[in-house]
Coordinates of C-alpha atoms and ligand atoms in Angstrom, one line a residue:
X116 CA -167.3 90.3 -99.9
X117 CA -164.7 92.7 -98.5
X118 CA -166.9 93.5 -95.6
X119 CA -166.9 90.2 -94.5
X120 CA -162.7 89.1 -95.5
X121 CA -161.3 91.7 -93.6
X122 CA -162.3 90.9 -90.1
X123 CA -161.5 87.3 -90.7
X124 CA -158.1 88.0 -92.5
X125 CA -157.7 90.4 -89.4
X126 CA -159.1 87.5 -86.8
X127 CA -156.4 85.4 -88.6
X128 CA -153.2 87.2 -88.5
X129 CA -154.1 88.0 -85.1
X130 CA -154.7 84.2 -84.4
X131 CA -151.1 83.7 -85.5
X132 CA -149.3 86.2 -83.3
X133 CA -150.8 85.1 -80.4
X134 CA -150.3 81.3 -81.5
X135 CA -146.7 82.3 -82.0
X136 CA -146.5 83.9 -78.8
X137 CA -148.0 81.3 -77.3
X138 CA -145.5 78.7 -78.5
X139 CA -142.1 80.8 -78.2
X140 CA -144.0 81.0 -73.9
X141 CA -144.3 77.5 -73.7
X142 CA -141.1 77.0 -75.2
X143 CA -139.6 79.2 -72.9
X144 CA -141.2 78.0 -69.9
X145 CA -140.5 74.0 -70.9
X146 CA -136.7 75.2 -71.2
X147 CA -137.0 76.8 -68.0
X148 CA -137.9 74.2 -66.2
X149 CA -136.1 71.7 -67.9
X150 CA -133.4 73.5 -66.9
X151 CA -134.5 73.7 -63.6
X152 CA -134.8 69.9 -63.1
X153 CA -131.4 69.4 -64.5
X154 CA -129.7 71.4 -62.5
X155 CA -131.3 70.6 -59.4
X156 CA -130.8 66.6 -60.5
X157 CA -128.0 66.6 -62.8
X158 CA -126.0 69.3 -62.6
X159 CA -122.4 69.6 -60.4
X160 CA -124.8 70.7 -57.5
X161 CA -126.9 68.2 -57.5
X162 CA -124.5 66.0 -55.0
X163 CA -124.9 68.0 -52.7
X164 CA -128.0 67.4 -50.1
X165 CA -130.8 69.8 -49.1
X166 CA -134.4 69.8 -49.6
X167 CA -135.4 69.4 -53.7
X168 CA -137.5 72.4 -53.3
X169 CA -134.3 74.9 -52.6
X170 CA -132.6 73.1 -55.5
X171 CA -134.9 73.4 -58.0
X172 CA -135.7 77.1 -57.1
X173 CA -134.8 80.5 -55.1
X174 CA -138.5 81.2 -54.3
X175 CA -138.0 79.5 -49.9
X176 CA -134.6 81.1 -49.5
X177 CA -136.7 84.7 -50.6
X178 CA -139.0 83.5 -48.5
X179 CA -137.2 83.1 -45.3
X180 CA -134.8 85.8 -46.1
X181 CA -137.9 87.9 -46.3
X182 CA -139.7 86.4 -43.7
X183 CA -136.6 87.1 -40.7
X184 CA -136.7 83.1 -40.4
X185 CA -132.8 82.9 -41.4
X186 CA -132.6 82.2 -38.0
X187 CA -134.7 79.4 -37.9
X188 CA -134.7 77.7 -41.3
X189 CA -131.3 77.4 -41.6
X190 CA -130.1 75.5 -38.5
X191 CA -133.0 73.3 -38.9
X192 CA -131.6 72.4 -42.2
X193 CA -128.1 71.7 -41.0
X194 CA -129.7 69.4 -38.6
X195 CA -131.1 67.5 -41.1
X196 CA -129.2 67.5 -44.1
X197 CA -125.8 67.7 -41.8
X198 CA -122.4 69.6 -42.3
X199 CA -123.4 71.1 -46.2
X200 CA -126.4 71.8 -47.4
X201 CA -128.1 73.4 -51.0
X202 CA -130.1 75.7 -49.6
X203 CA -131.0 77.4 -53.0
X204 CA -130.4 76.0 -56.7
X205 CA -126.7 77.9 -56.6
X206 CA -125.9 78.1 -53.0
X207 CA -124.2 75.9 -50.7
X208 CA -124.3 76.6 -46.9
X209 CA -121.6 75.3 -44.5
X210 CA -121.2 74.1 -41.0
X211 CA -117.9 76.1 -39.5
X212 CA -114.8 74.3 -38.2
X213 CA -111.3 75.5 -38.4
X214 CA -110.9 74.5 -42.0
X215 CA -113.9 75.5 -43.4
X216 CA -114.0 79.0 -42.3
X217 CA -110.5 79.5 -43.8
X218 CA -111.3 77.5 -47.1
X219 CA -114.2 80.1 -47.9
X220 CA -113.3 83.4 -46.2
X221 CA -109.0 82.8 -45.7
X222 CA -105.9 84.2 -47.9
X223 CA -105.5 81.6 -50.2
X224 CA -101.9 81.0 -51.4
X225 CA -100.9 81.4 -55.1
X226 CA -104.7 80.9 -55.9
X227 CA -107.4 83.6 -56.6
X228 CA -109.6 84.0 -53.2
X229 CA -113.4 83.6 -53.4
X230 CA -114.8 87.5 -53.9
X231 CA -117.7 88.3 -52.0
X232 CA -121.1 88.1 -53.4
X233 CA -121.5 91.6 -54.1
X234 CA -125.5 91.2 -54.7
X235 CA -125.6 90.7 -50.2
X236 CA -124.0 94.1 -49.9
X237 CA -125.9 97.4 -49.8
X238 CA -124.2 100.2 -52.1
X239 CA -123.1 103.2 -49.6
X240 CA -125.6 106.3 -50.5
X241 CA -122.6 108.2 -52.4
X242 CA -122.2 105.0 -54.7
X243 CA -118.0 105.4 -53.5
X244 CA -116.9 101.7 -52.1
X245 CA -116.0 102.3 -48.7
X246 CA -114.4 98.9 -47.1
X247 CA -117.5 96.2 -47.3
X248 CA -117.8 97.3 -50.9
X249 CA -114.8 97.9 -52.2
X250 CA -112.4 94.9 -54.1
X251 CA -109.6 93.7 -55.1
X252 CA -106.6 96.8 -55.2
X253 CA -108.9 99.2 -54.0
X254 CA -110.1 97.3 -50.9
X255 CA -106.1 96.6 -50.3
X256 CA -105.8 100.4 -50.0
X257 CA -107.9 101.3 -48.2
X258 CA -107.7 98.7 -45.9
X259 CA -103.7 99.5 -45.2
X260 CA -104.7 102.9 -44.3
X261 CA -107.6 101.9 -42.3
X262 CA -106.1 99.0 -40.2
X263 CA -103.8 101.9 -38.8
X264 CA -106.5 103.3 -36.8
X265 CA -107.3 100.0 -34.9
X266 CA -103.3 99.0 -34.3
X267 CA -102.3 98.5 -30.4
X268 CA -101.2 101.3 -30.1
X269 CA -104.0 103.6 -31.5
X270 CA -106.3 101.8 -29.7
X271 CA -104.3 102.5 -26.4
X272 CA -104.6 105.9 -27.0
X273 CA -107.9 105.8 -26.6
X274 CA -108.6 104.0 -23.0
X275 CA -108.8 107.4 -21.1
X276 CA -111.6 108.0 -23.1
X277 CA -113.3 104.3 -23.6
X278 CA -113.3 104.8 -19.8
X279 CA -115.0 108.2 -20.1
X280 CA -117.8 106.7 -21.8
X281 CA -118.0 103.8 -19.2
X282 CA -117.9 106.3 -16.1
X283 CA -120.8 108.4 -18.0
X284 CA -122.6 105.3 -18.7
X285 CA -122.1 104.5 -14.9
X286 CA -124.0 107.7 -13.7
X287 CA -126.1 107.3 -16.6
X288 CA -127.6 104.2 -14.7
X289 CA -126.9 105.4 -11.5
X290 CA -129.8 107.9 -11.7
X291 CA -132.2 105.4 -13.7
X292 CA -131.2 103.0 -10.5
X293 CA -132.3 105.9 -8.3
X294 CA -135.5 106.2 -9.7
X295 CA -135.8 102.2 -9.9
X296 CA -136.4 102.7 -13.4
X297 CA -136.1 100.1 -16.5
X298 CA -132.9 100.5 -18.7
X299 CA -131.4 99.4 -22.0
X300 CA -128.6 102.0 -21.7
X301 CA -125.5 99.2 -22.7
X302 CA -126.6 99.8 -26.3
X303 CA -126.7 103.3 -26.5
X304 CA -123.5 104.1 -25.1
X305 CA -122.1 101.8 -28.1
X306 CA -123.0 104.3 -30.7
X307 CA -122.2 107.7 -28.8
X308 CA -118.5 105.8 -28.4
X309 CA -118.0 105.2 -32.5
X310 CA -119.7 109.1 -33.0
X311 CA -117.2 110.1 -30.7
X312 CA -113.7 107.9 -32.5
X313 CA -115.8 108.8 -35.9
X314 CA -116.4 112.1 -35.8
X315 CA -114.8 113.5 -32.5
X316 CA -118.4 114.6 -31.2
X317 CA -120.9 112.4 -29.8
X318 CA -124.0 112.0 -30.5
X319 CA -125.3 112.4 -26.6
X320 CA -128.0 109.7 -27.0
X321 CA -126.7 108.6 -23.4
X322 CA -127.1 112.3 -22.5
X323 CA -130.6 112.4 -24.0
X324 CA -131.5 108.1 -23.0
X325 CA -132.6 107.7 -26.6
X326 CA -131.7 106.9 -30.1
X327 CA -131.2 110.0 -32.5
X328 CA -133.6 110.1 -35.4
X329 CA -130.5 109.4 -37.9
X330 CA -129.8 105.6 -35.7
X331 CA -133.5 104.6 -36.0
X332 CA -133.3 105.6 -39.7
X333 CA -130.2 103.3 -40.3
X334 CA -131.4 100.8 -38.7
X335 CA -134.6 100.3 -39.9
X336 CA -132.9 100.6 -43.4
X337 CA -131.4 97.2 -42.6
X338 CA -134.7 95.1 -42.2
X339 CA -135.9 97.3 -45.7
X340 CA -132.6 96.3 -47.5
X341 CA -133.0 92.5 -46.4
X342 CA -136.5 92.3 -48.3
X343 CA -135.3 94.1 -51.1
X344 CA -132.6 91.4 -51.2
X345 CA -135.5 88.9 -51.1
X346 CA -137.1 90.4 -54.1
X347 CA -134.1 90.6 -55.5
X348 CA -132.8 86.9 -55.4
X349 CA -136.3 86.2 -57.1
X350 CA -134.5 87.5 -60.5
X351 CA -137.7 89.2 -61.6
X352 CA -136.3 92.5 -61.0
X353 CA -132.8 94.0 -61.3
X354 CA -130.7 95.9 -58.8
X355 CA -130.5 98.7 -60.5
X356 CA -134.9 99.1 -61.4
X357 CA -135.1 98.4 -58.0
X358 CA -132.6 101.5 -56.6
X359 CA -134.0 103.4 -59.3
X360 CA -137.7 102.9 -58.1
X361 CA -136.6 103.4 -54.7
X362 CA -135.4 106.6 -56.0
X363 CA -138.5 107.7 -56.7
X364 CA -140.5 107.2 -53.5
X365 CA -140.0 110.5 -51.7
X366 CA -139.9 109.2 -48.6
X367 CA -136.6 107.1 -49.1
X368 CA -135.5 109.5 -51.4
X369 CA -135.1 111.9 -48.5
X370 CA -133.9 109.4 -46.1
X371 CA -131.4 108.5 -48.0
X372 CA -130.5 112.0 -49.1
X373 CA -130.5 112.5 -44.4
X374 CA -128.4 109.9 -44.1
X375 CA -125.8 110.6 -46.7
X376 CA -125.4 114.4 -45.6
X377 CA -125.4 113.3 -41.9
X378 CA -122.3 111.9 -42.7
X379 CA -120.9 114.4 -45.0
X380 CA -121.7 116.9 -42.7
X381 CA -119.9 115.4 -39.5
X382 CA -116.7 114.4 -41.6
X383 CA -116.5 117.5 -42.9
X384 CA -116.3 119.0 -39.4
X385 CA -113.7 116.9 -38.0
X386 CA -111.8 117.2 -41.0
X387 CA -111.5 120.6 -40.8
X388 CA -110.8 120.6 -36.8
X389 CA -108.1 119.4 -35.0
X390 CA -109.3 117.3 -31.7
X391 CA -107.1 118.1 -28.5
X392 CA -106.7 114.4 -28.2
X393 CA -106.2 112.2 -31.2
X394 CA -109.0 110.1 -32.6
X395 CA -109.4 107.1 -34.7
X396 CA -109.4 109.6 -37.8
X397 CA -106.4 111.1 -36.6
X398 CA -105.1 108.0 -37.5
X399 CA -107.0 107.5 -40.8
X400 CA -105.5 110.7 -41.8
X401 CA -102.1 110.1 -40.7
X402 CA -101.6 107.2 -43.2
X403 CA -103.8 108.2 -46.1
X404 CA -103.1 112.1 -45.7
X405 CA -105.1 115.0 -46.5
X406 CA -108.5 113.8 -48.5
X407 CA -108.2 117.3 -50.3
X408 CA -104.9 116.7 -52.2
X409 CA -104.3 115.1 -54.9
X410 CA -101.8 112.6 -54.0
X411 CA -104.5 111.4 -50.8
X412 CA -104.5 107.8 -50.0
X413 CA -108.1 107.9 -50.0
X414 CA -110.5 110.5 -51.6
X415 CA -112.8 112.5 -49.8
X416 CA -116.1 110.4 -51.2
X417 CA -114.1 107.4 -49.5
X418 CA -114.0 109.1 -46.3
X419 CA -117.4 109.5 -45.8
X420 CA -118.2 105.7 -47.2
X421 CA -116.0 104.8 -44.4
X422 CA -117.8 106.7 -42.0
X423 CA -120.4 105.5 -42.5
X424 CA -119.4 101.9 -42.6
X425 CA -118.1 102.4 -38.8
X426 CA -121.3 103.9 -37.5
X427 CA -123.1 100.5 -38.8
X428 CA -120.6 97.7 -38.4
X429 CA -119.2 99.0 -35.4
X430 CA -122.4 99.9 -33.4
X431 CA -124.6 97.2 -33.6
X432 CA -122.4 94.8 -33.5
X433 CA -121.2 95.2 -30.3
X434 CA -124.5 96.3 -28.8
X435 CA -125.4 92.9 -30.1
X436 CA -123.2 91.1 -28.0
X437 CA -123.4 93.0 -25.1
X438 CA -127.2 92.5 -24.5
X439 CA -127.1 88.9 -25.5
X440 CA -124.2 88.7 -22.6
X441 CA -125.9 90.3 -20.4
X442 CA -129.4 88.5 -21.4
X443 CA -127.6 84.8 -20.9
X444 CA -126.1 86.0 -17.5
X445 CA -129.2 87.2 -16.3
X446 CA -130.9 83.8 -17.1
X447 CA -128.3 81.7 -15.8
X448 CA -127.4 83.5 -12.2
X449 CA -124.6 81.2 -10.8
X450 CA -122.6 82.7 -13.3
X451 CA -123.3 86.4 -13.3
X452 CA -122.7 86.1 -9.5
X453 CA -119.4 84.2 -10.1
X454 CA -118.6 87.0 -13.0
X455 CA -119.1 89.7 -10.6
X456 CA -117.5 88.3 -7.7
X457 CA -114.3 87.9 -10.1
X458 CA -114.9 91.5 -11.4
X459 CA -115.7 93.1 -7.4
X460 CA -111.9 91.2 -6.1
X461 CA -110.2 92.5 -9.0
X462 CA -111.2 96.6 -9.4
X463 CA -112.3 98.6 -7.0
X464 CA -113.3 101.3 -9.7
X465 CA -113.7 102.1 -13.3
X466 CA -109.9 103.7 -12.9
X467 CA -108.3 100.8 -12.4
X468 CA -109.9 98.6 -15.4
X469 CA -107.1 99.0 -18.2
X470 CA -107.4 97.5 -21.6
X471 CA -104.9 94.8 -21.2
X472 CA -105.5 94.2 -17.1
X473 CA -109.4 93.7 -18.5
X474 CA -108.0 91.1 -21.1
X475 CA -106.3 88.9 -18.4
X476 CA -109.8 88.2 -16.5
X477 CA -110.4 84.9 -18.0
X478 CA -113.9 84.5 -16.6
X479 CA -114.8 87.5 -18.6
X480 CA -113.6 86.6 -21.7
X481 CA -115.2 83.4 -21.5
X482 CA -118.8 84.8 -20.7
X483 CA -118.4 87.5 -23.2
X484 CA -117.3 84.4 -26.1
X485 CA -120.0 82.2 -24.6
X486 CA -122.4 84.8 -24.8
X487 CA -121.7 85.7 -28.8
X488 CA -121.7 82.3 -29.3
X489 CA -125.4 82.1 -28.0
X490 CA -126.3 85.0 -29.8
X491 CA -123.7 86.0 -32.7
X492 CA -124.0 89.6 -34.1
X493 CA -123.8 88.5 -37.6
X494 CA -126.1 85.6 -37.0
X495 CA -126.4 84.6 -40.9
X496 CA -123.7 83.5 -43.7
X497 CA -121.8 86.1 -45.5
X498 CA -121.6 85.0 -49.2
X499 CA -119.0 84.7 -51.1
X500 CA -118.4 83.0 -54.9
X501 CA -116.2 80.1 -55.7
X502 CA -113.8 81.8 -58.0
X503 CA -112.4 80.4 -61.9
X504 CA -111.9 76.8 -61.7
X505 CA -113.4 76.4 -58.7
X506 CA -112.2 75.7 -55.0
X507 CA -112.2 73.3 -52.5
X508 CA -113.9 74.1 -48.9
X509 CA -113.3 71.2 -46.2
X510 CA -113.6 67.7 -48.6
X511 CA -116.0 69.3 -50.7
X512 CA -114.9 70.4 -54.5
X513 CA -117.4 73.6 -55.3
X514 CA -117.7 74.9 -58.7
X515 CA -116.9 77.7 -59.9
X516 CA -119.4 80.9 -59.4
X517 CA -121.4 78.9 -56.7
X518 CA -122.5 80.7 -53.5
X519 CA -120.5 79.7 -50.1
X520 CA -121.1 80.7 -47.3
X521 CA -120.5 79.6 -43.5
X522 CA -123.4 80.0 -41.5
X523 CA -122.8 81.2 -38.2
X524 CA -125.3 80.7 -36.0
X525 CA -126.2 76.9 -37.1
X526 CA -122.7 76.1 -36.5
X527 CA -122.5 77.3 -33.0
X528 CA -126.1 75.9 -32.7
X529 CA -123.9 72.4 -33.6
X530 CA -123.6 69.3 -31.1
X531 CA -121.5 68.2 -32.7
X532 CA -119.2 71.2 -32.2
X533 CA -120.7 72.5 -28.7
X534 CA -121.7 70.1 -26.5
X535 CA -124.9 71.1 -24.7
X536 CA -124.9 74.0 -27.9
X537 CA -128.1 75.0 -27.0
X538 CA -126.7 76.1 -23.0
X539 CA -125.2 79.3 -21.8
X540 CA -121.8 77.4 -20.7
X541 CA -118.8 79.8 -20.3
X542 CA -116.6 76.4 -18.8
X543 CA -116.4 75.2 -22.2
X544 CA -113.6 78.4 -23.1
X545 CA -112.1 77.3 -19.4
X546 CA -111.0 74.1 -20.6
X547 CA -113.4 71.7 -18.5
X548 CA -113.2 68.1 -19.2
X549 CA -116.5 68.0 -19.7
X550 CA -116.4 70.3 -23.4
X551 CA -113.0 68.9 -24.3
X552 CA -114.3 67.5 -27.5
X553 CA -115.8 71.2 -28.2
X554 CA -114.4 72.6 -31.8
X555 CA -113.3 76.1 -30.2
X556 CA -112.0 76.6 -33.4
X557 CA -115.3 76.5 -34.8
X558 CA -115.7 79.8 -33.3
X559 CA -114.9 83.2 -35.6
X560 CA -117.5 85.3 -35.0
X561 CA -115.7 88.1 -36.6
X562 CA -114.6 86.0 -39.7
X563 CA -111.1 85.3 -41.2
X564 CA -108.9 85.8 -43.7
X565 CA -108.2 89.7 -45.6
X566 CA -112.0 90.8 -45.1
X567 CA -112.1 89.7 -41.8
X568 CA -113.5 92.2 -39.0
X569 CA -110.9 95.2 -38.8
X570 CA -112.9 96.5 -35.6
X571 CA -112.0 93.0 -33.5
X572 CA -110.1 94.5 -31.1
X573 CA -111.7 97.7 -30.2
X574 CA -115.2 95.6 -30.2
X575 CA -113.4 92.7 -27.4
X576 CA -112.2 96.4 -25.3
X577 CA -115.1 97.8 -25.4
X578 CA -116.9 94.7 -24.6
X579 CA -114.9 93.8 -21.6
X580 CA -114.8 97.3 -20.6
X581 CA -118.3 98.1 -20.4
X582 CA -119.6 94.8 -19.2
X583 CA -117.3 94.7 -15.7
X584 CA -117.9 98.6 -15.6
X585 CA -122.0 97.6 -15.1
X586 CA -121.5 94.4 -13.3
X587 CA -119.1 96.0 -10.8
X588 CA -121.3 98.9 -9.5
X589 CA -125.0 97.1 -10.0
X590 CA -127.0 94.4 -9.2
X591 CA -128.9 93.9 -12.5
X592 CA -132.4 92.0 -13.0
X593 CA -134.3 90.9 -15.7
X594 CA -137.4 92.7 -16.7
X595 CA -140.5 90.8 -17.5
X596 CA -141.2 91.7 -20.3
X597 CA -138.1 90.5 -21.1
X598 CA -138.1 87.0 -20.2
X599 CA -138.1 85.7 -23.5
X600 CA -135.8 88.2 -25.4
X601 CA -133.6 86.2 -27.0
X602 CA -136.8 85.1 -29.4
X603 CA -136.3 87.1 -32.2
X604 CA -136.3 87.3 -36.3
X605 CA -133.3 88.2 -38.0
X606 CA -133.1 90.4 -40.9
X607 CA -129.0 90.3 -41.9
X608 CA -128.6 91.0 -38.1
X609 CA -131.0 90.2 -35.6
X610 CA -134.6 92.4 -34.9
X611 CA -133.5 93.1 -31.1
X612 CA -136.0 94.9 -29.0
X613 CA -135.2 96.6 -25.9
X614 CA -133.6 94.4 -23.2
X615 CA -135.3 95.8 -19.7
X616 CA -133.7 95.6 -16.9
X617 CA -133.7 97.0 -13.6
X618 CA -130.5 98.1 -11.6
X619 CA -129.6 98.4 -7.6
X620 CA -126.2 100.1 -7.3
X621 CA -123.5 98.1 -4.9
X622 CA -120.9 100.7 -5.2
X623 CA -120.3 103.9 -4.4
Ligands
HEM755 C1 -118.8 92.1 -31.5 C2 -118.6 93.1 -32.5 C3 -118.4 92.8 -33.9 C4 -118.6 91.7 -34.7 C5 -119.1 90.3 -34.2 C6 -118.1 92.0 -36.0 C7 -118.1 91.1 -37.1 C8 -117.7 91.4 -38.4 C9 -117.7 90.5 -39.5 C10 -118.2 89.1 -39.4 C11 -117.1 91.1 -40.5 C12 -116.9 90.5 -41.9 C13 -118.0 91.0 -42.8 C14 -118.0 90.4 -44.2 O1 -117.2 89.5 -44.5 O2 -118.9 90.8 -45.0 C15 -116.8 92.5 -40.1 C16 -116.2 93.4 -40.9 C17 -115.9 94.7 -40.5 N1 -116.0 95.2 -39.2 FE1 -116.8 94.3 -37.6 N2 -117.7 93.3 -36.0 C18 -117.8 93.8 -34.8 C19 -117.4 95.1 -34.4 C20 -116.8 96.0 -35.1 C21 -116.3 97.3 -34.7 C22 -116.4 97.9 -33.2 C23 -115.8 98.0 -35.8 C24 -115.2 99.4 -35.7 C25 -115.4 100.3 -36.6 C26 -116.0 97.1 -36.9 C27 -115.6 97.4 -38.2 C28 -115.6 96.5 -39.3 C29 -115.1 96.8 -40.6 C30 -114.5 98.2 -41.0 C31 -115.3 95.7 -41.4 C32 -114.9 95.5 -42.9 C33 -113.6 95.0 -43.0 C34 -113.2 94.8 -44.5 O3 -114.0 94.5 -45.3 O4 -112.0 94.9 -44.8 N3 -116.5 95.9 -36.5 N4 -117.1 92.6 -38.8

């Protein structure tokens, strides 16, 4: 008898944990979904168009996040759902114009601004906010001290040795002309330039024609930290699991550990140095004192999140927008002749190019904006969350805690902003008839508002500056296996390979 009650008593209770189970699971999943449907049909989003699919879940923004199809996917969405669009169950996307740019990203008087999604942005390796990551009062600080280093007049200081970097980057590709060999020199000299305001020491990658270990290892960081992002939105697994199980795998563990003392290391130096000609850190330290005392402006931890921060955002970036120039030009002739012909009448050497006589070439400035608008750095939308009680961006009420973001490349992919948006067209900056219904003011590649780019200006000098300094002493073709460059995935910024070239110099 009890031989044969106890297995069933067993087979029983057993039947009615998993029955249980079974029913709190289905209950779960029902309210999941229900939910799902509600929101995507019923809830304050739900007026908002974009394909049903993004509304009812995050799994095709992962997707093309992970994918590098932000690029793509996007803009295609824009054109068809037009100026707003859902592109995940809470997150809007917006066309730019004047208004909308300022609405999301601007000051906004007497009224909480819209914080920035802090999920998007990658934790410097000391975990001490530098900038990107910091908020509120502690972002104000630091920024006050930081903005000192990229005033008018520190950044005057510093055209002797802007024009250093072009002259070396002039012989640089003077030899590789020589030899008739291919170059993509334009984006190294854009990180030895920040190693050398950073740091006061370069990191003679022009010297050497390559990238140090340490750039390669940022860099392919990025494209690693834009999947985990993916994985991320999913909601399956936290932030913190997932640093914590990145932790673990040596290989990042090390990294990492590279990057971080890479920094520490370098900031250490040139804190303890004095440079014979004052830096951007001389600056820094200026305004926010001595790191090492007590009452410093910012703490030593801060100093090397900053660092840090400068030898990503302000690298890159302008790298970025150099090659695309340059790519553009070399695919639409008429006007690199034109440019050069401009730049040949107006310098005779690297000598006579000044920050401010550069600035009044307004050719150049229109090729260089033409050329970011083509092919902006920060191709994507940087998120930021509609704040208690909601705010209003263009006609458009959002509610509170939603996503925003303006996406930049579909917006200068617009016709409706750009005519011909899909043509290198440097007129349209020139005022020609022909773009006068253009939205210039559709055009902030370096965002607005109080966490807009602090970098602008040095980026636009050494933009201008290095550009004329290679169009003025070489003739520059395309490569073939470059032809199609400008194809390319974008993870946060976009997978650029090497733009080849070859140069013939026309100056001595
Ligand atoms: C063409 C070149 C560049 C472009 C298009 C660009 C674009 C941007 C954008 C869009 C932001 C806003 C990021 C956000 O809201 O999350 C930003 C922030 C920033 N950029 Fe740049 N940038 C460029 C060059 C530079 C350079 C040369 C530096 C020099 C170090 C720099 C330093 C910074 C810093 C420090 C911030 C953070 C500002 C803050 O949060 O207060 N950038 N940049």
């Amino acid at each position: 008898m009890t031989f044969v009650q106890v297995p069933l008593i067993g087979f029983l209770h057993h039947a009615n944990i998993f029955s249980i189970a079974l029913t709190i699971l289905s209950l779960y999943i029902v309210s999941l979904v229900a939910s799902r449907v509600y929101n995507a049909y019923l809830g304050p989003l739900s007026r908002f168009p974009g394909p049903k699919s993004r509304a009812l879940t995050v799994w095709p923004l992962a997707r093309s996040t992970w994918n590098g199809a932000d690029n793509t996917d996007v803009p295609n969405l824009h054109k068809q759902y037009g100026k707003v669009v859902r592109i995940a169950p809470n997150q809007l996307s917006f066309l730019g114009d004047g208004k909308t740019f300022k609405d999301i990203y601007g000051f906004r008087h007497n009224q909480t601004e819209a914080k920035k999604e802090t999920r998007f942005y990658a934790r410097p390796a000391n975990r001490a906010p530098g900038l990107f990551t910091a908020d509120g009062s502690t972002h104000s600080r630091q920024r006050k001290i930081v903005s000192h280093a990229f005033s008018d007049k520190a950044l005057k200081e510093q055209e002797s040795m802007l024009q250093l970097w072009a002259k070396k980057l002039r012989s640089k590709l003077a030899e590789q002309a020589t030899r008739r060999e291919q170059t993509d020199m334009l984006k190294i000299t854009t990180f030895d330039i920040m190693a050398d305001f950073t740091f006061a020491e370069p990191l003679h990658m022009l010297d050497n024609s390559e990238y140090v270990s340490w750039v390669k290892t940022i860099f392919g960081g990025i494209k690693f930290g834009t999947r985990l992002r993916a994985i991320r939105m999913l909601g399956i697994i936290s932030r913190s699991a997932l640093e914590k199980i990145r932790s673990y795998v040596p290989s990042l563990r090390k990294k990492s550990m590279q990057h971080l003392k890479y920094i520490t290391d370098r900031i250490d130096r040139r804190l303890a140095k004095t440079p014979d000609r004052p830096d951007l850190w001389s600056r820094i330290l200026e305004k926010g004192g001595d790191p090492r005392s007590t009452d410093a402006g910012l703490s030593l931890q801060e100093h090397y999140s900053i660092a840090s921060l400068f030898m990503v955002a302000g690298t890159e970036t302008t790298a970025t927008a150099l090659s695309g120039t340059m790519y553009y030009l070399l695919k639409n002739p008429e006007y690199m002749i034109k440019l050069q012909h401009e730049l040949r009448s107006a310098f005779s050497s690297i000598d006579d190019m000044h920050l401010d006589s550069l600035a009044r070439v307004p050719f150049l400035e229109a090729v260089l904006k033409e050329g970011i608008r083509m092919y902006p750095p920060v191709p994507i939308g940087l998120p930021r969350v509609s704040p208690p009680g909601g705010m209003t961006v263009g006609e458009h009420f959002v509610p509170e805690g939603t996503v925003v973001a303006v996406h930049q490349l579909s917006t200068y992919r617009q016709e409706d902003n750009f005519k011909h948006a899909y043509e290198f067209k440097p007129e349209r900056w020139l005022g020609d008839l022909e773009f006068k219904d253009d939205r210039l003011d559709a055009f902030e590649p370096f965002s607005v508002g109080p966490r807009n780019c602090l970098g602008k200006n040095l980026a636009w000098h050494e933009m201008r500056l290095l550009l004329s300094a290679v169009l003025l002493h070489f003739d520059v073709e395309l490569c073939k296996e470059s032809k199609d460059w400008a194809d390319q995935k974008v993870y946060t910024l976009w997978e650029k390979p090497a733009l080849m070239c070859k140069l013939t110099s026309v100056k001595a």
